[in-house]
Structure formats: C-alpha cells, structure tokens
Coordinates of C-alpha atoms in Angstrom, one line a residue:
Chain A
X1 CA 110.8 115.0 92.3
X2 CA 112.1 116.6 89.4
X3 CA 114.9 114.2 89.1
X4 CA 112.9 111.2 89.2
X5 CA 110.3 112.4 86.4
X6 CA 113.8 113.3 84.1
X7 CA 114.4 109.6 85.0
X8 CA 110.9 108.3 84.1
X9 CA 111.3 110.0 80.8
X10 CA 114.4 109.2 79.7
X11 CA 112.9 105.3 80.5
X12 CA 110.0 106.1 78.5
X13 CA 112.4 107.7 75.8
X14 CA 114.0 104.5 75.7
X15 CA 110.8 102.4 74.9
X16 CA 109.5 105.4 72.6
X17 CA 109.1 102.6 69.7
X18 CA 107.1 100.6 71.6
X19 CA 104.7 103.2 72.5
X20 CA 104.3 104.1 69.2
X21 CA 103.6 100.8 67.7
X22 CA 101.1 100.5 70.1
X23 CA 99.8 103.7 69.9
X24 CA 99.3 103.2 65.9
X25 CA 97.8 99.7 66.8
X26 CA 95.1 101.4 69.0
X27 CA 94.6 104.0 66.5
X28 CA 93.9 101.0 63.3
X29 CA 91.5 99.8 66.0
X30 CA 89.7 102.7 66.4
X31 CA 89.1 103.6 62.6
X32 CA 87.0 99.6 61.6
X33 CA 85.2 100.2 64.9
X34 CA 84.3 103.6 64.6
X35 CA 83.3 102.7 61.0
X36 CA 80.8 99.7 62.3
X37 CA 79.8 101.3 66.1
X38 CA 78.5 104.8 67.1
X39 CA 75.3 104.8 66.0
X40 CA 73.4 103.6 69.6
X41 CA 69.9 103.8 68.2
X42 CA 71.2 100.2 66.0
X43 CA 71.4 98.4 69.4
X44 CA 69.1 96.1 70.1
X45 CA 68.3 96.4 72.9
X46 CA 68.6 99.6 74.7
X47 CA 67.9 99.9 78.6
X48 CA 68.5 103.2 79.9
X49 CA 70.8 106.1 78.7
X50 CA 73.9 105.4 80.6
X51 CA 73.7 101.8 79.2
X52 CA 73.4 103.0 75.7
X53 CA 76.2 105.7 76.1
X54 CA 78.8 103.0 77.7
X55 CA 78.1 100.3 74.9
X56 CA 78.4 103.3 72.7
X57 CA 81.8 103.7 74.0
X58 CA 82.3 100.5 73.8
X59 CA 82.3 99.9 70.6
X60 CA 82.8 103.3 69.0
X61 CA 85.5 104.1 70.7
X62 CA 87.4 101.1 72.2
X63 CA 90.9 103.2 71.5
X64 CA 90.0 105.7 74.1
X65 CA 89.1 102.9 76.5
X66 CA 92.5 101.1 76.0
X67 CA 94.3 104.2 76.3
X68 CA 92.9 104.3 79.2
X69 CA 94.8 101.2 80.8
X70 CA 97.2 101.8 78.8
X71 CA 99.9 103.9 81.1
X72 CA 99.2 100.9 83.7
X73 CA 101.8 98.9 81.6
X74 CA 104.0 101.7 81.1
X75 CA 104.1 102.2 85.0
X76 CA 104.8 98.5 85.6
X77 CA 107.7 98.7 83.2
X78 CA 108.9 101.7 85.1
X79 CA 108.9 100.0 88.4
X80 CA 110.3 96.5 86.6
X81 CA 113.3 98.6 85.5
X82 CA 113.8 100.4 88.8
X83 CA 113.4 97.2 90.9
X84 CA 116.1 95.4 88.1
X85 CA 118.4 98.2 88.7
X86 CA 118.2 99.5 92.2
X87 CA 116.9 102.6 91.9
X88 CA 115.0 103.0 94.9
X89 CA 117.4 101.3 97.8
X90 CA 119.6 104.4 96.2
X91 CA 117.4 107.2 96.0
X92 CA 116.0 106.2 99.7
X93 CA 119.5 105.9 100.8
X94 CA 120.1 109.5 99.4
X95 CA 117.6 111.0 100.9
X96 CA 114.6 111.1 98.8
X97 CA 111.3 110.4 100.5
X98 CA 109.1 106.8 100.1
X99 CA 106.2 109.3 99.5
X100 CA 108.0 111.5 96.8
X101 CA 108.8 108.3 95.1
X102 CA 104.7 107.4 95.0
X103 CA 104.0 110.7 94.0
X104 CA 106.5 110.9 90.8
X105 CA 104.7 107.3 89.7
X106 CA 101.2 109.5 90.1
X107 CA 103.1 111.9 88.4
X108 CA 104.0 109.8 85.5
X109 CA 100.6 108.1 84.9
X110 CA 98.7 111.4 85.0
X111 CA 100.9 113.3 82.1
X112 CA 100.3 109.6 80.7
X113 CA 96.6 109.7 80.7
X114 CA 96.5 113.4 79.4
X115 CA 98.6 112.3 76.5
X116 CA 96.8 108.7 75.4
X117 CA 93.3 110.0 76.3
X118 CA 94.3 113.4 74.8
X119 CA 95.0 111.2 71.6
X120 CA 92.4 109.2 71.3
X121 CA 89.9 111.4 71.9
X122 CA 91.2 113.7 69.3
X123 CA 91.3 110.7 67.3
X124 CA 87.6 109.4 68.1
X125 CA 86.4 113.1 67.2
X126 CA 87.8 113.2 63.9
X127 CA 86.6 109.8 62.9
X128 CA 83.3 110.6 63.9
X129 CA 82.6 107.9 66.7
X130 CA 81.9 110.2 68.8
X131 CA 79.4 113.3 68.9
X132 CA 81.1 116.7 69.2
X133 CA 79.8 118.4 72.2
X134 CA 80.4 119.1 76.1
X135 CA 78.4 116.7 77.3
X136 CA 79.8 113.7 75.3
X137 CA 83.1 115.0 76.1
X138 CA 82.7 114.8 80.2
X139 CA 81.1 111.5 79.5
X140 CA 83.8 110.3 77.4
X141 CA 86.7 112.3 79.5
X142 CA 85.4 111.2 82.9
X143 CA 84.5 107.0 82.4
X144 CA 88.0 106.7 80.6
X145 CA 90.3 109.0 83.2
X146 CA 87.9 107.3 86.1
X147 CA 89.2 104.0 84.6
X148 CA 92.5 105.1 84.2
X149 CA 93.5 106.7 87.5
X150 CA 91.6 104.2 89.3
X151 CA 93.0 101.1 88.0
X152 CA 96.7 103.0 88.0
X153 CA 96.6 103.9 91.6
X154 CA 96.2 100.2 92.1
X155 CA 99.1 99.3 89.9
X156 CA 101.6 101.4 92.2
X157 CA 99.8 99.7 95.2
X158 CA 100.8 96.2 93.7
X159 CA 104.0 97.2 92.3
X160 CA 105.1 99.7 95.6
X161 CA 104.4 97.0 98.2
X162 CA 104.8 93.3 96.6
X163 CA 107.1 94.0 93.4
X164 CA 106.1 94.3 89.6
X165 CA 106.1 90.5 88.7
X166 CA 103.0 90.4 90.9
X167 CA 101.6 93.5 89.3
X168 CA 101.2 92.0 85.5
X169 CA 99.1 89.4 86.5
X170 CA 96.8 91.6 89.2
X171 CA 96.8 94.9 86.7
X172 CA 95.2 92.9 83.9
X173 CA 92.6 91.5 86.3
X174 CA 92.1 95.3 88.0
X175 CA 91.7 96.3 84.3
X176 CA 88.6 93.9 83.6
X177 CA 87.3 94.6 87.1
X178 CA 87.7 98.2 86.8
X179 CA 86.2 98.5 82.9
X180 CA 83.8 96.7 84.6
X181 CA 82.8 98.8 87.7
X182 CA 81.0 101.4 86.0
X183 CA 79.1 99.0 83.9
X184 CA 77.4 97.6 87.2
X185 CA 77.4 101.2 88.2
X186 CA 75.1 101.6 85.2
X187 CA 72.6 99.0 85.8
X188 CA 72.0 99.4 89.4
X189 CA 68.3 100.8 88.2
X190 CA 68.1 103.2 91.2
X191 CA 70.8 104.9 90.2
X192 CA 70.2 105.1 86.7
X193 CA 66.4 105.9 87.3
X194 CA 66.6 108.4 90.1
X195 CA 69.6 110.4 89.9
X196 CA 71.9 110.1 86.5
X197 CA 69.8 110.0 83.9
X198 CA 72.4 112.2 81.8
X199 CA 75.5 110.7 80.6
X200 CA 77.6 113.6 81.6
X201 CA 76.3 113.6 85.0
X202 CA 77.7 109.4 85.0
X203 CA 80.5 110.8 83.2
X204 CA 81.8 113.2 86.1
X205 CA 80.1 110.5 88.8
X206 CA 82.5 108.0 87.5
X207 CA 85.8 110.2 87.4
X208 CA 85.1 111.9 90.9
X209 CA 84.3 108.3 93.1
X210 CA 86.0 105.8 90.8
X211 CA 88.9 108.4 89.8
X212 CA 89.7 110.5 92.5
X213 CA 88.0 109.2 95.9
X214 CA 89.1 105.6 95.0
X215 CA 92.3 106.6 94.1
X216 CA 92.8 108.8 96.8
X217 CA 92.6 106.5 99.2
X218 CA 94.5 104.0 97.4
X219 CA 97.1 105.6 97.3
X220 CA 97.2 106.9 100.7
X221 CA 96.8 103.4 102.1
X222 CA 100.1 102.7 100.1
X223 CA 102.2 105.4 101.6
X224 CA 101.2 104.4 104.6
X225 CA 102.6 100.9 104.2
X226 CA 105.0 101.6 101.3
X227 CA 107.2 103.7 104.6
X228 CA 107.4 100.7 106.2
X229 CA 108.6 98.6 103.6
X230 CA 112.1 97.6 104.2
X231 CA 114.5 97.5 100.4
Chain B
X1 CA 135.5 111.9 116.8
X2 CA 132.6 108.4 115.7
X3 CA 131.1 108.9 112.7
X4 CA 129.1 106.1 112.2
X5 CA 127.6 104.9 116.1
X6 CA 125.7 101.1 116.2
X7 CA 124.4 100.6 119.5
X8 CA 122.3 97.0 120.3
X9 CA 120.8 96.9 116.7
X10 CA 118.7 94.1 116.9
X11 CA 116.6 93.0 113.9
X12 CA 114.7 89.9 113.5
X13 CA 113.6 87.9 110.5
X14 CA 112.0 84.7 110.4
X15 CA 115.1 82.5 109.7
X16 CA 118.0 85.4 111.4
X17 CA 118.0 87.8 114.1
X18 CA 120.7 90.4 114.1
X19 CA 121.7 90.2 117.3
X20 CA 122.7 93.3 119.7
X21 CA 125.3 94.4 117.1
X22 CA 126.8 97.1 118.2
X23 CA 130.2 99.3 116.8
X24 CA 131.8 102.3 116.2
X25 CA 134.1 103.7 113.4
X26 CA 136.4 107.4 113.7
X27 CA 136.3 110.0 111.2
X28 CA 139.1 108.9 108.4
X29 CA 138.9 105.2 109.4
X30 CA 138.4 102.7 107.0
X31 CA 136.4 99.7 108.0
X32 CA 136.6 96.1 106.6
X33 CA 133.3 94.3 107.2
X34 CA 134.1 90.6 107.1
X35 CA 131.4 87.7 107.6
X36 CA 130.4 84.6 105.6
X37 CA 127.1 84.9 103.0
X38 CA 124.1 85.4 105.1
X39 CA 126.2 86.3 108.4
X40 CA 124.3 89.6 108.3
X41 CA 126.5 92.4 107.0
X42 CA 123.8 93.5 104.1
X43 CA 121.4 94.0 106.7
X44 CA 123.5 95.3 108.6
X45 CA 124.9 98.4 106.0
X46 CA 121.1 98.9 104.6
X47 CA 120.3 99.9 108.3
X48 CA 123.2 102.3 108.1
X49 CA 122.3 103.5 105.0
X50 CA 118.6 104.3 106.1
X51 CA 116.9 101.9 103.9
X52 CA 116.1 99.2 106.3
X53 CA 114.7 99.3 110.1
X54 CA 115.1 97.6 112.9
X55 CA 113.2 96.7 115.8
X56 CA 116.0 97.9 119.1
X57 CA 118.9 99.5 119.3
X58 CA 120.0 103.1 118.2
X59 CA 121.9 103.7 114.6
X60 CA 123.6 107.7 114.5
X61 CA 125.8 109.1 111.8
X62 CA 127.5 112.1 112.7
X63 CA 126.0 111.9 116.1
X64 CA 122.3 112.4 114.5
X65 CA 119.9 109.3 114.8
X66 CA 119.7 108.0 111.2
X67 CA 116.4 108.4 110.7
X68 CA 116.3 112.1 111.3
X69 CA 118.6 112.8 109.3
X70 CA 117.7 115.8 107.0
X71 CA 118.1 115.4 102.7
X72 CA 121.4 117.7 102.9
X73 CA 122.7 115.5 105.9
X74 CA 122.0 112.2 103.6
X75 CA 123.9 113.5 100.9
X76 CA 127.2 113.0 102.8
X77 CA 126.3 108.8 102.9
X78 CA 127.0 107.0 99.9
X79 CA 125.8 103.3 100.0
X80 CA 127.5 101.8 96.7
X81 CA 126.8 98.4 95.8
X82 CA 128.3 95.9 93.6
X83 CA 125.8 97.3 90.5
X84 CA 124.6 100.0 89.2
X85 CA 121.8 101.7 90.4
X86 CA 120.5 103.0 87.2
X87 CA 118.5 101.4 84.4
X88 CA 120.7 99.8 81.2
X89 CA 119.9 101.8 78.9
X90 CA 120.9 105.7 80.4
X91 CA 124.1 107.3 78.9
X92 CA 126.3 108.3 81.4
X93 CA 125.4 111.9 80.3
X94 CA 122.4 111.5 81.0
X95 CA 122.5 110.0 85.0
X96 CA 124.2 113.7 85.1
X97 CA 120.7 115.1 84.3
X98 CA 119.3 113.3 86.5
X99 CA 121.6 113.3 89.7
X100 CA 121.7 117.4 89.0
X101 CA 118.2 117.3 90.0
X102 CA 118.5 115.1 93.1
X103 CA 121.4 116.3 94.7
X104 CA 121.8 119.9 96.3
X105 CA 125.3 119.6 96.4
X106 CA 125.6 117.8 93.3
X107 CA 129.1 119.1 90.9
X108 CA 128.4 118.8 87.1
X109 CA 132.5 119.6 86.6
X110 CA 133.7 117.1 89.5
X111 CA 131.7 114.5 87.7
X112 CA 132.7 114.7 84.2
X113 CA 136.2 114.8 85.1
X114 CA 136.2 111.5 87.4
X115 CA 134.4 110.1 84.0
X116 CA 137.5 111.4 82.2
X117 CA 140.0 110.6 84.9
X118 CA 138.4 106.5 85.6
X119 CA 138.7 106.5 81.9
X120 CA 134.6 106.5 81.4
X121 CA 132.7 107.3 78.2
X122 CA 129.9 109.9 79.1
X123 CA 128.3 108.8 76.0
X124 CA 128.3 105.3 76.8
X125 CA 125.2 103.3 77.9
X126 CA 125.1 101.6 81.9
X127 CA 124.7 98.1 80.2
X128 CA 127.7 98.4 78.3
X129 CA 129.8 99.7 81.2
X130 CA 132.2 96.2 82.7
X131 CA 131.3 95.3 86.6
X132 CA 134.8 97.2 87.8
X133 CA 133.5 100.2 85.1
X134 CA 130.5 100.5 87.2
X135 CA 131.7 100.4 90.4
X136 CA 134.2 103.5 89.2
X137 CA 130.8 104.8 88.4
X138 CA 129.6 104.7 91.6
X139 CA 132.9 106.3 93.5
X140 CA 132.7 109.3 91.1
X141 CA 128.8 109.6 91.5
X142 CA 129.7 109.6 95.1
X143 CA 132.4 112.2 95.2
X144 CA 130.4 114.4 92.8
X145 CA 127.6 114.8 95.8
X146 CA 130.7 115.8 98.4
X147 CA 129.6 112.0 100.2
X148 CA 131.7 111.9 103.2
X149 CA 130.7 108.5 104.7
X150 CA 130.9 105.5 101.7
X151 CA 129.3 102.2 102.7
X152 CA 129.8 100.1 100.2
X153 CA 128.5 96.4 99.8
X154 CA 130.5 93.8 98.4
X155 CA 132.2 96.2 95.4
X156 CA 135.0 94.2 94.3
X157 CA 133.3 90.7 94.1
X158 CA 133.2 89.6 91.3
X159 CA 136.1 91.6 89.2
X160 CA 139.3 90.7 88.8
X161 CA 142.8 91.0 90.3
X162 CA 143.7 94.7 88.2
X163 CA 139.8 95.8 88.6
X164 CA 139.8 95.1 92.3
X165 CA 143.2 96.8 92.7
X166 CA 142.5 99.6 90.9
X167 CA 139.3 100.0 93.6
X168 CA 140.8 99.3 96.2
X169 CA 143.6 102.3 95.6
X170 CA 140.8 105.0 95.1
X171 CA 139.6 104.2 98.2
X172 CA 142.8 104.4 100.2
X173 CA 142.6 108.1 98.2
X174 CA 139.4 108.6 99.7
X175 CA 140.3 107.9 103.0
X176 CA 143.5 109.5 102.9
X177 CA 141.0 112.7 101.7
X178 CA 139.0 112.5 104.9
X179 CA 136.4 110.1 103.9
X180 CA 134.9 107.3 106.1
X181 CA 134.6 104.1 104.9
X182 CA 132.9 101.1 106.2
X183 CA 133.2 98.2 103.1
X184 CA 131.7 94.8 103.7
X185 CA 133.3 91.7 101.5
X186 CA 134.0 88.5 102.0
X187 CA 136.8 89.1 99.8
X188 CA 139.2 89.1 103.2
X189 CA 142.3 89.7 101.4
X190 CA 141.2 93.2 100.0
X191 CA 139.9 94.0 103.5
X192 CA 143.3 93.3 105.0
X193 CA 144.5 95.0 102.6
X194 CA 143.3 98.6 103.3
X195 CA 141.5 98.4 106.7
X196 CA 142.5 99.8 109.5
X197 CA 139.5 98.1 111.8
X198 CA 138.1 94.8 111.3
X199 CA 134.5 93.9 112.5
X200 CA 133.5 90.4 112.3
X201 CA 130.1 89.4 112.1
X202 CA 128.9 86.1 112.5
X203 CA 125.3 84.5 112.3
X204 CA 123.9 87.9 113.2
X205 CA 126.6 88.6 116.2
X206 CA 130.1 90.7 116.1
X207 CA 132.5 88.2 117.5
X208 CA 135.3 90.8 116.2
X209 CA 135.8 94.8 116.3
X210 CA 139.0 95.9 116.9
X211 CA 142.2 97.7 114.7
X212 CA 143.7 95.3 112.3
X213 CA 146.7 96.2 113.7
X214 CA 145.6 95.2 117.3
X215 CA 144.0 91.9 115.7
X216 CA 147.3 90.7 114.2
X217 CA 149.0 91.4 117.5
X218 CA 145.6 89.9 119.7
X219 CA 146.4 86.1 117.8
X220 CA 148.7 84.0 116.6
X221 CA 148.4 81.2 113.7
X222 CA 149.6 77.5 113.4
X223 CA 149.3 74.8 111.3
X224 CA 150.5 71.8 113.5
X225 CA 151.1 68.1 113.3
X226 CA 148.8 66.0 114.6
X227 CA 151.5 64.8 117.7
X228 CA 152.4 68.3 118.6
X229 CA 148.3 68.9 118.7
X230 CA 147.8 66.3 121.2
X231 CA 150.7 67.6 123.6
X232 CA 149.4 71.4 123.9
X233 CA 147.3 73.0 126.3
X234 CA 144.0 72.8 125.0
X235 CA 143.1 76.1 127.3
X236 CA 145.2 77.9 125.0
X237 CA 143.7 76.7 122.0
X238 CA 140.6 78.9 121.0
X239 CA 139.7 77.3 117.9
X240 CA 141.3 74.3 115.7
X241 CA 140.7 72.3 112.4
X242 CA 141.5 69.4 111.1
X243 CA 143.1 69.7 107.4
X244 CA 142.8 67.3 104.5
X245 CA 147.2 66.9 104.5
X246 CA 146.4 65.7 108.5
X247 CA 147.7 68.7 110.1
X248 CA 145.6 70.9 112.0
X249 CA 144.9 74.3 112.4
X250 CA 144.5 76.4 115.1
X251 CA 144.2 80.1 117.0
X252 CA 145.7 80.8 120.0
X253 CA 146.3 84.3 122.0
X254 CA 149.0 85.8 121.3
X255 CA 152.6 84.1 122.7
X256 CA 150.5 81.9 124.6
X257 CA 152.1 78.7 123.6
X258 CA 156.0 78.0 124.1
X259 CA 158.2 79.3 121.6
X260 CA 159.5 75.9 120.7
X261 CA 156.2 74.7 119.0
X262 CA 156.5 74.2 115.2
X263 CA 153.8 75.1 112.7
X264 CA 153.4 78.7 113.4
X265 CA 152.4 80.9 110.1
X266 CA 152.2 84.6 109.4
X267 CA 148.9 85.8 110.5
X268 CA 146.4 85.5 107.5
X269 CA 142.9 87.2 107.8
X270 CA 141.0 84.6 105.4
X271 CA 142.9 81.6 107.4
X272 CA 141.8 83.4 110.5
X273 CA 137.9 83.7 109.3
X274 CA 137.6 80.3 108.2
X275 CA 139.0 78.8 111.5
X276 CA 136.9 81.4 113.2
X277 CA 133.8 79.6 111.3
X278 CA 134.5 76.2 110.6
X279 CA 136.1 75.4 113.6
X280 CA 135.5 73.8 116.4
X281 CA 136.0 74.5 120.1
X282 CA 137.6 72.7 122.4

C-alpha cells in the first residue's frame, strides 16, 4: 500500500502545475462570487432552509463545490497513466492484491478531498461567503465531502472495471447527477418538513448516506468484480 | 525438479479457446515460446504470471497452485514485457522508492549497481530511456527482488541486432545463475539461439514441447525441386510448401527419406515454424 501511494504522489508531483493553475482558477472564482452571493435572505424566492442553505452554497461558495469533484479528475489521470504504462498487470503479477490496489485509489481521493475541501473552505471563510460557525461548517463539510466521496467511488468503479476513457465521459455525468442528488434530497417536502429542518442535520444526512453508505457499497461491488477482471 | 507445471489450461474467449495446453519446464531451463501473433502465448504467460484466469486445468510454480501463492512466493516471478511498467515521467531513482516499498526482498545496492553496470542513468526519466534501455530496466528490477522464474513477453521485438544481443546474453547469465526462464517471441532466431526447450503453440494448441536439441534431431529440412517432390513418399512428408522460385519445402522425420535426395538444408527454426503454419498436409 505504501508503495502505491509513493507512486500516486510522485504522478501527482508530476502534474503539480496543473493543480495549481486550477487551484488558483477555482480560488479567482470563488472571490466575484463570494462578492455577489452569500447573503440568502436576497433570494427570491426562498422555500425551506435546506433549499436556502444549498443555493447559498451555490453561489457563495461554488470553489468548495468544485473542489469537491475535483480529485475525480485527478483519479482518472492516475488510472489513465497506470493503464498507459502497465502498472497494474505488474503489481498483480508481483503479488499485490486487486483490493489493495482499490483501496490506495480511496486512499488517494480522500487525502485529495481533505486537501481541496480543506482549501476552499479556508478560502470561503476568509472571504466571508460563508458564516463562521459549527453548524455551517458540518453543512458545508458534509454536502461537499458527501459529493466528493460519492461521486469518487464511482469514478474507480468506471475506471477499475471498463478503463478510464470510459470514465471521462461517465464522471462528468456522475458529477451533475451527484451535485444534483442532494438538491432533490432537499425538496422532497417530507423530508425537509419533518425531519431536517437544520442544515447541519442535511449537512451530516448527506455525507453519511450519500458519502459513506453509497460509497461503501460502491466500492465493495467493485472489488467484488474488479478480482475477476482479467489484465 | 519442474518449476513452472501447465496441466489442461483451457481458456475460452469468444473468437479463441486455449486449448488443453499443457507443459513443463526444470529448474535452470530456459524456454523459447514460439507461435505466430494471436496463437496464444500472451494468454498463455499472463496465466503464469497470475494475472489472468482460466476456466480448467491446473497452473503451479514451484509445485504451489498459482493462485495461492503467498506475496513472498510471487516475488520470485518476474513477468517482464516489451515496456515499461512505470509511468513516463518517474526518474529511475525514484521507481527505487517505490519498488523499496513493494518488495520485501527488494536490494537498494543490487539495483543501483545493475543501473551502473547496463549503463543506466538513475537520474534519467522512463520516457527518455530507448526500448532495449528499458527492457535492461526490467532485468535489473527483476534481479533486485531475487526473481527466480522470469517470464518475459516478447522483450527483444522491436530493438535491434546489438540491443537484442546484448539481452539475449544477460539472460544466458541468468540462466547460467540458476534462473528459469520461459520467453515467448516470435523472433525465432533469438529463441534458437538460447533455448534449450522449444514449445510451439499454435491457434491455442501446443503442437511442440520438446529440447531444442531433440527437435533438431526429431526433423529434417528440404527445399526440393518440383520432380524430386512428385517421386517421394508422400507418408514421409509431414508438411510441404510451394515457393515463389518453384521449389518446394517440406518436413520430414528424421532420415526418413533416402540419402540420395537433393535439397536437404540445415535445420532452421523460423523455416521450420512457417512450414509448420503455412503449410499444408498431405
């Protein structure tokens, strides 16, 4: 396991100038938006809390959002350049297991996630998009890392069992429908009536079905069938 | 004492069934692979090498079913192939770090000086290394995890006459240090060169597995005119071929035909594959 992260990184160290144009990129989005969002009480048309706190994050901090689905291209690259070099065919021939392999990609997208959501929400704080306290924070924290690991687990899915070519195309789809999921999570009114009426309650609802369940079993359906895949 | 045990490996695709292939190879021995594209030998070594199944038949290394083999026992396999297996942009100093952390009997000295000794630069990058560079690469990776068994894919195609040479001498060290090597190409001529068993597969089945020695000794080789060809006894001819210059080749069992007939060559292992493919039966 340890081997393959060193390798993961010194890929990553590789593309380092890539990730940091796109890092400042998100962060010069961030600032115009935080400067013209944030305020939910200007939005027309308010329905319930968890509505006004998503289009909140929306459009007060849409950094922290793409930082989000961000690591889902760094993990394709990682799998295009280990498919374009052989990488796996030799670590499986060496020894290493299929399911260590799945679990240095999980590996990789969680110290990912810690890092761009880390940054952003830094970011978002200082700007003053969003409000400073422990509830915002496990709304913030939980819809963007529910995102994240959800849509990510379904990137090693694609990428494990049909290749990375098909992953580009299905990852940016998964990245709408998963940005997406917790919006219709939102306006489901018995939900939003009856049982989270507080965004941080949505916040850690979000991250625990959407981010962990989901994922969990995501992932475990691709071990399953990632053993049997023949290199 | 068999290393490497195939027994009624059968394996079935869509458009190619690997058919009942079965074959031994002794400690020390170094196998030549021989079989045109698609004939199944990749399939064939990836089974060996753990990274394909099958559907019957039993694969053991070392007398250990290949798929219970533990991480230390797969250490002692080394399946090289023609390229690289590491992304372009790594130093060679770098793959150290990370082969230090996937090998347990991985030797940080042995490595750096094969680099030194195959004339590598540990501060050079994967993509900049030539095709015969990286297949150097891949021997000394090999011998810096103490791999005992090398199975290696196709490693000279594609490099040329010194490159290939140069390859195929470190391997005769390898052997001649213990190792067992089972090396598919359809390169023939580098095959006969250092083998000491040939296995022929073709469309999926082993039509040959025997010493090279043995083989030369099994067949003889003629190129005849087209009157002497209609005079033999067609029961002794196992496979002929009609040439563009009108003559026509053929194999027979050793001293089977009379002494007197003209046309007979020195036995040639690509000569002998092609006829063995492209030609017909009588």
């Amino acid at each position: 396991m340890k081997g393959l992260l060193i390798k993961e990184f010194m890929n990553l160290k590789t593309s380092f100038f890539i990730i940091l144009i796109y890092v400042i990129l998100i962060f010069c989005l961030t600032i115009p938006s935080s400067i013209a969002g944030g305020d939910v009480t200007t939005n027309p048309d308010p329905i319930t809390p968890i509505e006004e706190g998503l289009i909140a994050f929306g459009s007060a901090a849409p950094g922290l959002f793409i930082a989000a689905f961000y690591p889902n291209t760094v993990l394709n690259s990682s799998y295009q350049l280990d498919e374009k070099s052989n990488w796996t065919p030799f670590i499986i021939s060496v020894g290493v297991r299929k399911s260590t392999i799945i679990s240095s990609k999980v590996a990789l997208s969680l110290i990912l996630d810690v890092i761009f959501i880390g940054v952003f929400l830094i970011a978002s704080f200082v700007l003053g998009s969003i409000p400073f306290t422990l509830s915002s924070v496990i709304f913030y924290v939980g819809v963007s890392l529910g995102c994240a690991l959800f849509s990510q687990a379904l990137t090693i899915m694609i990428c494990s069992l049909w290749g990375s070519n098909k992953a580009i195309v299905l990852s940016i789809f998964l990245s709408f429908l998963t940005t997406a999921l917790p919006l219709v999570f939102a306006l489901i009114p018995f939900f939003v009536e009856s049982l989270f009426n507080y965004l941080w309650v949505f916040g850690l609802i979000d991250l625990f079905v959407f981010g962990i369940l989901l994922s969990i079993i995501v992932l475990v359906i691709t071990n399953h069938f990632y053993k049997k895949r023949d290199f | 004492m068999s290393v490497i045990e195939i027994k009624n490996v059968t394996k079935k695709y869509k458009k190619f069934t690997l058919n009942n292939v079965s074959f031994n190879i002794e400690e020390g021995e170094i196998c030549g692979f021989i079989g045109e594209n698609g004939a199944g030998k990749s399939t064939t070594l990836k089974i060996l090498a753990g990274i394909s199944s099958f559907d019957e038949g039993e694969v053991k290394i070392k007398n250990q079913f290949v798929d219970k083999l533990s991480k230390l026992e797969r250490e002692d396999i080394s399946f090289i192939l023609d390229e690289l297996n590491f992304p372009e942009n790594l130093k060679l100093k770098n793959i150290e770090l990370i082969l230090r952390n996937i090998f347990t009997n991985w030797e940080k000295d042995t490595y750096y000086s094969l680099l030194k000794e195959y004339g590598l630069d540990q501060d050079k990058k994967c993509k900049e290394l030539s095709k015969g560079m990286k297949v150097k690469l891949n021997i000394a990776i090999s011998l810096s995890h103490k791999a005992k068994i090398f199975i290696l894919d196709e490693p000279t195609n594609g490099l040329d006459p010194v490159a290939r040479d140069e390859i195929l001498d470190k391997l005769i060290q390898i052997a001649n240090n213990g190792g067992t090597i089972l090396i598919s190409s359809h390169l023939v001529e580098d095959l006969e060169r250092i083998s000491s068993r040939i296995i022929f597969i073709h469309q999926g089945n082993i039509i040959i597995n025997e010493k090279k020695d043995a083989l030369i000794n099994s067949y003889d080789l003629y190129d005849v005119k087209k009157e002497v060809f209609d005079i033999l006894d067609k029961n002794k001819v196992i496979k002929y071929k009609e040439n563009i210059d009108g003559t026509i080749s053929i194999i027979t069992k050793k001293d089977s035909l009379p002494d007197d007939i003209e046309g007979k060559i020195a036995f040639d292992l690509t000569k002998f594959m092609i006829l063995f493919i492209r030609g017909n039966n009588l």
